[in-house]
Amino acid sequence: MSALLTTGAPEPATDRTVVGGNLSLPLFRTLSGVLAGHPYLKVVVDLAENTWHLLDTAAHPFHVNYTATRVLGMELAELDASLDEFNASVYMDPERRFLLGVLSLHTEQESEGNERTFLVLETTEADTMHGALLEAFYVFVRARLDSSLPLLLKPANHGQEEELTAISATRVPRVLSHELFGNRTRTPLNPGDATGRLRFFRTTEEYEAAAAGLGWADIVAMPRVPDDVPRTAGFLNTAPITPLSHTNVLAAGWGIPNAVVRDLEQLVERDGLDGTWVRYRVREDEIALEPQAGELVLQAPAWHQQRIRLEPPFLQDAPVMSLYRLRSADRDRYGTKAANLGELHHVLDSRTADLTAFYGRPRPPREDLYGHLAARLGLDAPSAAELRSAAGAFVAGTVGAPDGVALPFALQHRFLTSSPALQQGIGKLKMALELDAGDMLDPLCLQLQHLIRHTPMPESVTRQIEQSLSAPPAAGGRLVVRSSSNAEDLPGFSAAGVYDSVTTVRGPGELLDAVRQVWASLLSPRSVRLRHQAGISLDDTYMGVIIQEYVPASLGGVLVTCNPTRREDFRNVYLNCSPGSPEQVVEGSVLPQQYLYNTVEGGGRTVALGSWSEGLPAATRARLADLSLTGRLLQSHFCASDVDRPLDIEWLMTDRDELRLVQIRPYAL
């Protein structure tokens, strides 16, 4: 057996919680559990009694429950009835009696090759301890630890980071989250289970030579799994990527495990895993790879049974339409992406949508989270109508929707039917799909794409496209031409990175070429295979096109209104960004900065700095906190049938510091 990372602690026969006294390393190990590969121990400091409680992790999973019932003598039902008020008293009251936190044990390699062991003290992410309390917490714990064990304080959010700037690092040594975890050897990205054959590729060339033979029972492992990877049973990366990379969005949509394991090559060589059958598990606190022996009973991955049904496309003549005039119901003639942007315009302009429904869901023992939303919006006991109005005004005041026009499916249909050669090629492709003639697909698709790019457009189609813009781009400006198919941005089928966008269009001639390129991407070998595997008929698939003026960005990226690696977390949203265009993040050309923002109690924290040496200024992070709350509020409208389904939002900040959403779609869970 080869276990990359395993966790778990035996259940104790009795509660071994300790009150008072000093903490040694053996006692720490006796009481601790394991989370994300690190032993950890919950602590409760009682300032009134000048003592602390070292909680037996297996017996007491929640600080608050222990403090209320074991220290204050409350009944659990009494605590549940006033949970938010009690949380505020222990996490937010500047005059609080209790300081709640976690000690975790870490090791690192020193320059001489020796291993250094140290402890890290931190609070929960929602804790608003001011600087004096953070210092008191550290000093209290430091005095009760083995003096040979280094102790560092890790601020749990940006507010605590700011508070610590006024305190000497000599008196309160600290470590930031991205410094502690930014270079982890193993990082879970998408949870899941798979049993399959491990295929390890050291180079892109090795992968490309074998890609055609990969099947649904293979687990692809290589430095960075490429965006055009076929559907398989699982992914393993040895180079860092983020939860919002294209391949992880695909893994989430396909329901397959994905992780970063930087030392995988050593493990593969040590245990001879390449080409062997393994069981692969990814959890928030576990990444495991176990060789399988004997006769295997293989279960096809979830995507193997996936079938997506599209609404019939509307192919009759339809006008080129400004985005702000579209609504979500127009997806059958302009594509999902354009329809979603039109719906976003409607939400921002009308302010009539209910954006509070996510906060109305019960989160036991809470009946709802309306009070938390009111606090985030600066309201005191508002009525339901006042809360809805404030939510709409907040969103409209925080973000804008992009201008532009949408070309209907009808223009592509008219173009395709104008050419006998194109019709003949499409007929051959349909026949190959019906006969499941996989070896014929790639050449047929590539031939069709070439034909589309070089077939002249009918004059009527050319005229409509050229007249779609009221004015050409300003001198030195350019246009962006994006895909808007009816087979993308769907629940269960995002098609992230599958279709083309062209971001460097200048002038009418380049515009027509760009439109043909986007149309041609509907028939790329990869897109045809993916849709066929999902049961999407070629007859039902059409491509609309969005044409927009390029907007320079000072910052851009992607956010999803969930925590991708911890699905039960209803508080946080996950945001990636990098200076400049969001395309850098979407395409994976840089490793972005990563943040988590709490949309219930407030606050945010830096997860990783990616390719950058410094984090964003506090004022910019505050803007991103507002953007994150906006995404959460929009989730109530765009996922009205299931308000717990998260959104995937591409955004940018203009040179004028205006936030714009440039794409909005469901995020696969």
XYZ file of C-alpha atoms in Angstrom:
669
model
C 0.000 0.000 0.000
C 1.189 3.487 -0.815
C -0.680 6.173 1.126
C 0.158 9.688 0.001
C -1.619 11.292 2.891
C -3.833 9.698 5.490
C -5.643 11.123 8.467
C -7.694 10.017 11.373
C -7.367 9.476 15.118
C -8.731 6.621 17.229
C -11.828 7.338 19.267
C -10.894 7.579 22.965
C -12.730 5.544 25.533
C -13.023 8.598 27.808
C -12.898 12.378 27.529
C -9.270 13.359 28.115
C -9.768 17.154 28.124
C -7.253 18.928 30.388
C -7.961 22.100 32.374
C -4.975 24.193 33.454
C -1.322 23.223 33.553
C 1.328 23.258 30.842
C 1.266 21.597 27.442
C 4.021 19.202 26.428
C 4.411 17.655 23.003
C 3.362 14.158 24.225
C 0.191 15.618 25.781
C -0.504 17.541 22.557
C -0.315 14.334 20.553
C -2.591 12.538 23.024
C -5.371 15.124 22.709
C -5.005 16.159 19.076
C -6.795 15.193 15.907
C -5.526 15.617 12.357
C -6.732 18.137 9.779
C -5.211 18.644 6.327
C -2.304 16.429 7.372
C -1.413 18.400 10.524
C -2.097 17.408 14.150
C -4.234 20.068 15.821
C -5.649 20.811 19.254
C -8.498 23.134 20.262
C -7.858 25.496 23.163
C -10.173 27.731 25.215
C -8.553 30.448 27.329
C -10.723 31.677 30.234
C -9.474 35.157 31.126
C -11.796 35.429 34.123
C -10.359 32.258 35.714
C -6.828 32.763 34.331
C -6.755 29.219 33.014
C -7.118 27.316 29.786
C -8.883 24.199 28.570
C -7.114 21.753 26.226
C -9.947 19.968 24.434
C -9.875 16.293 23.572
C -10.484 16.703 19.835
C -12.410 13.460 19.411
C -14.774 14.306 22.280
C -15.269 18.043 21.602
C -15.414 18.996 17.902
C -16.746 22.530 18.610
C -15.223 25.211 20.836
C -18.549 26.920 21.345
C -20.423 23.826 22.492
C -17.715 23.018 25.029
C -17.515 26.582 26.354
C -21.255 26.926 26.725
C -22.093 23.517 28.190
C -18.953 22.475 30.096
C -17.702 25.847 31.331
C -20.886 27.923 31.653
C -23.297 25.077 32.369
C -25.774 25.860 29.599
C -28.049 23.241 28.067
C -27.372 22.481 24.416
C -30.919 23.489 23.448
C -30.382 26.836 25.185
C -27.188 27.359 23.200
C -28.873 26.459 19.909
C -31.646 28.973 20.564
C -29.137 31.813 20.920
C -26.195 30.512 18.890
C -25.497 33.693 16.912
C -25.572 35.847 20.038
C -23.263 33.424 21.848
C -20.881 33.306 18.872
C -20.744 37.087 18.875
C -19.840 37.071 22.593
C -16.841 34.754 22.085
C -15.670 35.766 18.609
C -16.509 39.471 18.258
C -16.919 41.117 21.688
C -13.808 43.290 22.306
C -14.281 42.730 26.059
C -14.773 38.961 25.797
C -14.039 36.517 28.571
C -12.990 33.599 26.387
C -10.328 33.340 23.703
C -10.935 30.401 21.362
C -8.304 28.999 19.070
C -6.393 26.088 17.614
C -2.808 24.914 18.029
C -1.421 22.969 15.056
C 1.878 21.139 14.753
C 4.074 21.708 11.691
C 7.477 20.634 10.451
C 9.789 22.154 7.855
C 13.171 21.387 6.385
C 15.915 23.794 7.417
C 18.759 24.778 5.115
C 21.103 22.288 6.838
C 18.646 19.486 6.063
C 17.417 19.182 9.645
C 13.701 19.004 10.396
C 12.258 21.827 12.510
C 9.083 21.287 14.531
C 6.945 24.264 15.585
C 3.424 25.125 16.745
C 1.033 27.620 15.167
C -1.726 29.368 17.121
C -4.757 30.749 15.297
C -8.392 31.684 15.827
C -11.377 30.938 13.627
C -11.627 32.953 10.414
C -14.605 34.963 11.732
C -12.828 36.068 14.926
C -12.369 39.838 15.217
C -9.740 39.924 17.986
C -8.074 43.317 18.148
C -4.327 43.615 18.530
C -4.256 43.636 22.339
C -6.337 40.440 22.512
C -4.175 38.720 19.891
C -1.086 39.611 21.889
C -2.679 38.477 25.156
C -3.727 35.183 23.537
C -0.220 34.530 22.263
C 1.496 35.472 25.546
C -0.913 33.315 27.583
C -0.307 30.228 25.429
C 3.440 30.829 25.044
C 3.880 30.851 28.829
C 2.294 27.392 29.131
C 4.208 25.604 26.372
C 7.455 23.680 26.445
C 10.034 26.437 25.965
C 11.877 24.384 23.348
C 8.861 24.473 21.010
C 8.690 27.575 18.784
C 5.214 29.163 18.658
C 3.958 31.402 15.834
C 0.657 33.298 15.694
C -1.219 33.001 12.386
C -3.749 35.798 11.810
C -6.984 34.202 10.651
C -8.199 37.059 8.453
C -7.149 40.346 6.909
C -8.491 42.301 9.896
C -6.179 40.465 12.270
C -3.270 40.998 9.884
C -3.879 44.747 10.032
C -4.122 44.665 13.839
C -0.775 42.879 14.130
C 1.084 45.495 12.099
C 1.272 47.687 15.229
C 2.775 44.885 17.360
C 6.432 43.875 17.336
C 7.100 40.592 15.554
C 9.731 39.927 18.210
C 7.092 39.993 20.942
C 4.474 38.153 18.850
C 6.188 36.048 16.147
C 3.758 35.344 13.319
C 3.291 33.493 10.067
C 0.744 34.282 7.352
C -1.510 31.610 5.900
C -0.009 31.753 2.417
C 3.490 31.474 3.918
C 2.467 28.378 5.848
C 0.405 26.596 3.208
C 1.270 28.287 -0.100
C 3.890 25.675 -0.997
C 2.205 22.576 0.371
C 3.465 19.303 -1.028
C -0.094 17.973 -1.357
C -3.220 20.006 -2.031
C -6.729 18.600 -2.567
C -8.578 20.335 -5.402
C -11.737 18.351 -6.129
C -13.019 15.650 -3.784
C -13.918 12.255 -5.172
C -13.124 8.547 -5.398
C -11.883 6.523 -8.349
C -10.443 3.104 -9.028
C -8.438 3.091 -12.223
C -5.122 2.626 -13.960
C -2.506 5.257 -13.081
C -0.913 6.749 -16.216
C 2.092 8.852 -15.222
C 3.629 11.206 -17.822
C 6.797 13.163 -17.057
C 6.489 15.484 -20.047
C 3.817 16.921 -22.306
C 5.353 14.975 -25.196
C 4.872 11.679 -23.333
C 1.250 12.579 -22.664
C 0.523 13.634 -26.260
C 1.935 10.367 -27.579
C -0.490 8.383 -25.394
C -3.509 10.736 -25.250
C -5.473 9.014 -28.019
C -5.418 5.747 -26.083
C -6.658 7.137 -22.753
C -10.020 5.789 -21.581
C -12.575 6.268 -18.845
C -10.729 3.901 -16.464
C -7.429 5.854 -16.576
C -6.125 8.302 -13.962
C -3.939 10.935 -15.645
C -0.905 12.073 -13.634
C 1.631 14.619 -14.939
C 3.167 17.986 -14.028
C 0.046 19.894 -15.117
C -2.916 18.122 -16.706
C -3.711 20.023 -19.955
C -7.036 21.755 -20.593
C -7.812 19.497 -23.556
C -7.560 16.280 -21.527
C -10.212 13.697 -22.452
C -12.679 12.485 -19.850
C -10.979 10.005 -17.550
C -11.417 8.660 -13.995
C -9.203 11.207 -12.219
C -6.410 13.786 -12.424
C -3.138 14.193 -10.483
C -0.857 17.224 -10.954
C 2.726 17.502 -9.742
C 2.917 21.269 -10.413
C 0.670 23.738 -8.565
C -2.698 24.736 -10.008
C -5.716 26.288 -8.303
C -9.265 25.074 -7.632
C -10.476 27.442 -10.368
C -8.172 26.211 -13.125
C -9.889 24.898 -16.259
C -8.946 21.319 -15.520
C -10.343 21.498 -12.000
C -13.574 23.047 -13.288
C -13.753 20.062 -15.633
C -13.010 17.659 -12.771
C -15.804 19.228 -10.710
C -18.240 19.013 -13.616
C -17.308 15.399 -14.320
C -17.345 14.403 -10.638
C -13.785 12.998 -10.600
C -10.983 13.463 -8.017
C -8.212 15.980 -8.620
C -5.234 17.014 -6.489
C -1.721 18.457 -6.528
C 0.899 15.993 -5.269
C 4.324 17.517 -5.819
C 6.273 14.435 -4.745
C 4.242 12.045 -6.910
C 7.155 11.176 -9.191
C 9.210 9.893 -6.242
C 6.250 7.849 -4.992
C 5.563 6.417 -8.457
C 9.200 5.392 -8.851
C 9.438 4.008 -5.311
C 6.348 1.827 -5.556
C 6.263 1.123 -9.311
C 2.781 2.660 -9.642
C 2.838 3.711 -13.294
C 0.439 1.502 -15.243
C -0.904 -0.208 -12.107
C -4.468 -0.274 -10.837
C -5.023 1.984 -7.847
C -7.762 3.379 -5.660
C -7.533 7.179 -5.626
C -9.292 9.248 -2.942
C -9.374 13.019 -2.447
C -10.924 14.659 0.600
C -10.437 18.019 2.297
C -8.027 16.346 4.737
C -6.903 13.302 2.749
C -5.204 12.357 -0.498
C -4.676 8.619 -0.818
C -3.400 6.399 -3.602
C -3.539 2.665 -2.858
C -2.474 -0.158 -5.222
C -5.216 -2.701 -5.906
C -4.584 -6.411 -6.266
C -6.753 -9.318 -7.391
C -9.862 -9.148 -9.531
C -11.249 -5.619 -9.714
C -14.863 -4.559 -10.052
C -14.616 -1.217 -11.833
C -17.324 1.400 -11.576
C -17.546 3.928 -14.377
C -17.170 7.571 -13.288
C -20.273 9.719 -12.926
C -19.676 11.465 -16.239
C -19.978 8.141 -18.069
C -23.710 8.140 -17.344
C -24.165 11.886 -17.802
C -26.749 12.945 -20.357
C -27.463 16.601 -21.076
C -30.624 17.626 -22.885
C -30.783 20.963 -24.674
C -33.805 23.047 -25.462
C -34.451 23.089 -29.224
C -32.502 26.003 -30.737
C -34.462 28.827 -32.372
C -33.051 29.153 -35.908
C -35.527 31.519 -37.516
C -34.310 35.024 -38.298
C -33.599 37.008 -35.161
C -31.964 40.435 -34.924
C -28.528 41.231 -33.596
C -29.339 42.347 -30.068
C -27.671 44.536 -27.446
C -26.798 42.489 -24.386
C -28.850 44.670 -22.059
C -32.006 43.741 -23.993
C -31.589 39.993 -23.469
C -33.012 37.848 -20.669
C -32.233 34.313 -19.567
C -35.061 32.932 -21.735
C -33.141 34.073 -24.847
C -30.549 31.319 -24.456
C -32.318 29.275 -27.168
C -31.421 31.855 -29.819
C -28.360 33.770 -28.525
C -26.656 31.191 -26.301
C -26.329 30.800 -22.568
C -23.458 33.211 -22.008
C -25.160 36.119 -23.771
C -28.505 35.363 -22.096
C -26.889 35.309 -18.647
C -25.209 38.658 -19.257
C -28.514 40.092 -20.422
C -30.142 38.772 -17.250
C -27.374 40.410 -15.227
C -28.149 43.757 -16.877
C -31.803 43.281 -15.922
C -30.957 42.508 -12.277
C -28.699 45.555 -11.975
C -31.042 47.943 -13.788
C -34.412 46.900 -12.364
C -33.348 46.039 -8.786
C -36.549 44.010 -8.471
C -34.976 40.544 -8.120
C -34.941 38.852 -4.726
C -31.218 38.491 -3.963
C -31.679 37.317 -0.370
C -32.966 33.750 -0.844
C -29.610 32.093 -0.063
C -29.691 33.717 3.365
C -33.241 32.487 3.930
C -32.226 28.834 3.910
C -32.134 27.119 7.339
C -28.582 26.492 8.581
C -29.301 24.380 11.685
C -29.633 25.321 14.424
C -30.256 28.716 12.794
C -33.611 29.240 11.108
C -31.972 31.552 8.559
C -29.067 33.933 8.016
C -31.058 37.106 7.391
C -29.561 38.773 10.467
C -26.053 38.160 9.164
C -26.937 39.604 5.770
C -28.436 42.670 7.441
C -25.168 43.158 9.346
C -23.137 42.857 6.131
C -25.355 45.527 4.542
C -25.191 47.818 7.589
C -28.859 47.432 8.537
C -30.441 47.045 11.963
C -33.504 44.759 12.107
C -34.836 45.549 8.596
C -38.114 44.264 7.225
C -37.979 41.650 4.461
C -38.743 44.331 1.872
C -36.045 46.637 3.230
C -33.492 43.815 3.177
C -34.325 42.946 -0.441
C -34.105 46.577 -1.484
C -30.763 47.042 0.260
C -29.370 43.882 -1.339
C -30.364 45.055 -4.813
C -28.882 48.496 -4.239
C -25.647 47.005 -2.880
C -25.144 44.771 -5.916
C -25.987 47.539 -8.398
C -23.590 49.882 -6.603
C -20.744 47.357 -6.537
C -20.567 45.884 -10.050
C -21.513 46.656 -13.613
C -22.405 44.438 -16.570
C -20.496 44.571 -19.861
C -21.834 46.370 -22.911
C -21.883 44.608 -26.252
C -24.073 42.877 -28.805
C -25.061 39.265 -29.383
C -25.263 37.529 -32.768
C -28.097 34.952 -32.916
C -27.866 31.290 -33.880
C -29.768 32.239 -37.031
C -26.667 33.904 -38.531
C -24.531 30.797 -38.046
C -27.334 28.619 -39.414
C -27.653 30.810 -42.516
C -23.874 30.691 -43.010
C -23.669 26.894 -42.675
C -26.571 26.233 -45.023
C -25.115 28.585 -47.656
C -22.291 26.160 -48.470
C -22.860 22.677 -49.986
C -19.326 21.709 -48.914
C -20.097 22.577 -45.300
C -23.385 20.681 -45.425
C -21.654 17.636 -46.863
C -18.928 17.773 -44.184
C -21.487 18.079 -41.368
C -23.365 15.104 -42.800
C -20.204 12.987 -42.751
C -19.500 14.022 -39.140
C -23.026 13.052 -38.066
C -22.614 9.673 -39.691
C -19.269 9.110 -37.934
C -20.871 9.953 -34.587
C -23.795 7.607 -35.223
C -21.403 4.793 -36.157
C -19.112 5.645 -33.203
C -16.228 5.809 -35.691
C -13.778 7.485 -33.321
C -10.797 7.297 -35.687
C -12.665 9.413 -38.244
C -13.755 12.213 -35.889
C -10.564 14.240 -35.665
C -9.859 14.547 -39.411
C -13.520 15.298 -40.164
C -13.653 17.988 -37.461
C -10.392 19.601 -38.532
C -11.533 19.649 -42.163
C -14.826 21.283 -41.178
C -13.064 23.902 -39.070
C -10.802 24.770 -41.994
C -13.819 25.096 -44.285
C -15.667 27.361 -41.839
C -12.695 29.689 -41.459
C -12.288 30.058 -45.228
C -15.846 29.946 -46.588
C -17.131 33.392 -47.632
C -20.116 34.649 -45.698
C -23.384 35.414 -47.476
C -23.701 39.148 -48.049
C -26.739 39.395 -45.770
C -24.801 37.785 -42.889
C -21.791 40.043 -43.467
C -24.022 43.115 -43.479
C -25.707 42.209 -40.196
C -22.387 41.591 -38.459
C -20.771 44.780 -39.746
C -23.838 46.792 -38.761
C -23.934 45.242 -35.291
C -21.645 47.920 -33.894
C -22.877 51.497 -33.852
C -19.296 52.705 -34.253
C -15.889 51.116 -34.875
C -13.515 50.860 -31.902
C -11.721 54.045 -30.939
C -8.242 54.675 -32.298
C -5.925 52.101 -30.791
C -8.874 50.178 -29.370
C -9.942 46.673 -30.140
C -12.870 44.289 -29.934
C -13.364 41.013 -28.076
C -15.356 38.251 -29.779
C -16.618 35.518 -27.417
C -18.482 32.244 -27.776
C -22.090 31.947 -26.629
C -23.231 28.436 -27.437
C -26.333 26.696 -26.150
C -23.928 23.903 -25.075
C -21.889 25.782 -22.469
C -22.405 27.385 -19.060
C -24.964 24.717 -18.195
C -25.439 22.862 -14.897
C -23.334 19.735 -15.350
C -21.700 20.967 -18.576
C -19.683 24.169 -18.240
C -17.467 23.611 -21.329
C -14.826 25.767 -19.630
C -12.004 26.469 -22.083
C -13.598 24.393 -24.845
C -14.761 27.129 -27.237
C -12.698 30.002 -28.655
C -12.657 33.673 -27.797
C -10.679 36.217 -29.821
C -9.472 39.246 -27.846
C -7.363 41.125 -30.428
C -9.863 42.142 -33.123
C -9.209 45.406 -34.963
C -11.388 46.475 -37.880
C -14.231 44.856 -39.905
C -12.037 42.341 -41.733
C -10.654 40.892 -38.527
C -14.145 40.902 -37.026
C -15.517 38.570 -39.697
C -12.514 36.242 -39.317
C -12.986 36.200 -35.538
C -16.683 35.330 -35.833
C -15.827 32.426 -38.166
C -13.153 31.246 -35.713
C -15.667 31.207 -32.854
C -18.200 29.378 -35.035
C -15.491 26.866 -36.028
C -14.671 26.114 -32.382
C -18.093 24.481 -32.070
C -16.730 21.717 -34.322
C -13.287 21.212 -32.812
C -12.434 17.541 -32.182
C -12.445 18.087 -28.434
C -15.774 19.931 -28.261
C -17.490 17.372 -30.494
C -16.196 14.462 -28.385
C -17.172 16.072 -25.076
C -20.709 16.838 -26.234
C -21.111 13.376 -27.742
C -20.032 11.773 -24.459
C -22.637 13.871 -22.638
C -25.389 12.874 -25.059
C -25.669 16.300 -26.722
C -26.738 15.962 -30.345
C -24.808 17.803 -33.044
C -28.155 18.784 -34.594
C -29.129 20.657 -31.408
C -25.879 22.565 -30.932
C -25.418 26.115 -32.222
C -23.106 29.012 -31.562
C -24.061 32.586 -30.835
C -21.374 35.246 -30.640
C -20.804 38.176 -28.262
C -18.989 41.241 -29.608
C -17.644 43.727 -27.068
C -15.210 46.584 -26.932
C -12.050 45.550 -25.109
C -11.814 47.094 -21.632
C -8.294 47.374 -20.142
C -8.138 45.834 -16.685
C -5.907 46.618 -13.722
C -6.991 43.421 -11.982
C -9.040 40.434 -13.043
C -9.939 36.896 -12.216
C -12.588 34.361 -11.306
C -14.658 33.742 -8.200
C -16.941 30.875 -7.278
C -19.577 31.306 -4.604
C -18.425 28.291 -2.601
C -15.293 26.813 -1.098
C -14.359 24.286 -3.838
C -12.360 22.010 -1.538
C -14.877 22.045 1.337
C -18.356 21.587 -0.037
C -20.188 21.822 3.311
C -18.821 25.358 3.886
C -21.752 27.728 3.295
C -19.880 30.810 4.468
C -16.960 31.336 2.135
C -16.520 32.185 -1.507
C -13.265 31.554 -3.325
C -11.610 34.214 -5.469
C -8.612 34.100 -7.814
C -7.048 37.181 -9.354
C -3.945 38.616 -10.972
C -2.913 42.073 -12.138
C -4.146 42.710 -15.664
C -6.681 40.824 -17.747
C -8.723 37.950 -16.253
C -7.683 35.879 -19.283
C -4.349 35.258 -17.516
C -6.202 33.474 -14.717
C -8.664 31.699 -17.010
C -5.935 30.452 -19.346
C -3.583 29.492 -16.514
C -0.672 31.549 -17.873
C 0.046 32.782 -14.322
C -0.527 31.269 -10.897
C -3.054 33.712 -9.409
C -3.449 35.130 -5.955
C -6.126 33.243 -4.025
C -8.496 34.539 -1.357
C -11.402 33.271 0.734
C -14.117 35.733 1.783
C -16.702 34.984 4.461
C -20.130 36.165 3.252
C -21.887 35.385 6.541
C -19.862 36.875 9.417
C -17.590 38.938 7.152
C -13.826 39.057 6.767
C -11.401 37.466 4.353
C -8.037 35.751 4.259
C -5.224 35.233 1.799
C -4.763 31.615 0.715
C -1.800 32.018 -1.656
C 0.092 34.758 -3.507
C 0.709 32.616 -6.586
C 3.189 34.160 -8.998
C 3.323 37.421 -7.023
C 5.587 38.443 -4.155
C 3.094 40.710 -2.387
C -0.607 40.643 -1.635
C -3.112 43.295 -2.650
C -3.505 46.561 -0.719
C -6.094 46.588 2.059
C -8.385 48.907 0.093
C -8.400 46.546 -2.902
C -9.070 43.544 -0.676
C -12.044 45.410 0.767
C -13.384 45.896 -2.774
C -12.991 42.176 -3.388
C -14.920 41.465 -0.187
C -17.806 43.504 -1.641
C -17.445 41.643 -4.950
C -17.623 38.325 -3.100
C -20.795 39.319 -1.257
C -22.245 40.472 -4.585
C -21.561 37.050 -6.094
C -23.306 35.382 -3.180
C -26.355 37.641 -3.571
C -26.558 37.007 -7.319
C -26.545 33.286 -6.573
C -30.063 33.681 -5.132
C -31.356 34.843 -8.516
C -29.331 32.855 -11.038
C -29.733 29.608 -9.064
C -33.288 30.233 -7.889
C -34.297 26.575 -8.289
C -31.515 25.576 -5.873
C -29.988 28.559 -4.091
C -27.197 26.393 -2.677
C -25.835 25.802 -6.195
C -22.832 28.117 -6.568
C -21.978 30.512 -9.379
C -18.775 30.794 -11.405
C -18.101 34.469 -12.189
C -15.383 35.994 -14.350
C -14.687 39.618 -13.397
C -12.319 42.500 -13.920
C -11.449 45.827 -12.329
C -11.044 48.615 -14.878
C -8.346 51.285 -14.840
C -10.989 53.476 -13.186
C -11.375 50.947 -10.348
C -14.836 49.890 -11.551
C -15.767 46.239 -11.059
C -17.410 44.489 -14.003
C -18.711 40.966 -14.339
C -17.887 39.591 -17.789
C -19.287 36.063 -17.418
C -21.683 34.366 -15.020
C -22.654 30.695 -15.021
C -23.409 27.768 -12.683
C -20.401 26.168 -11.028
C -20.374 22.385 -11.108
C -20.514 20.625 -7.754
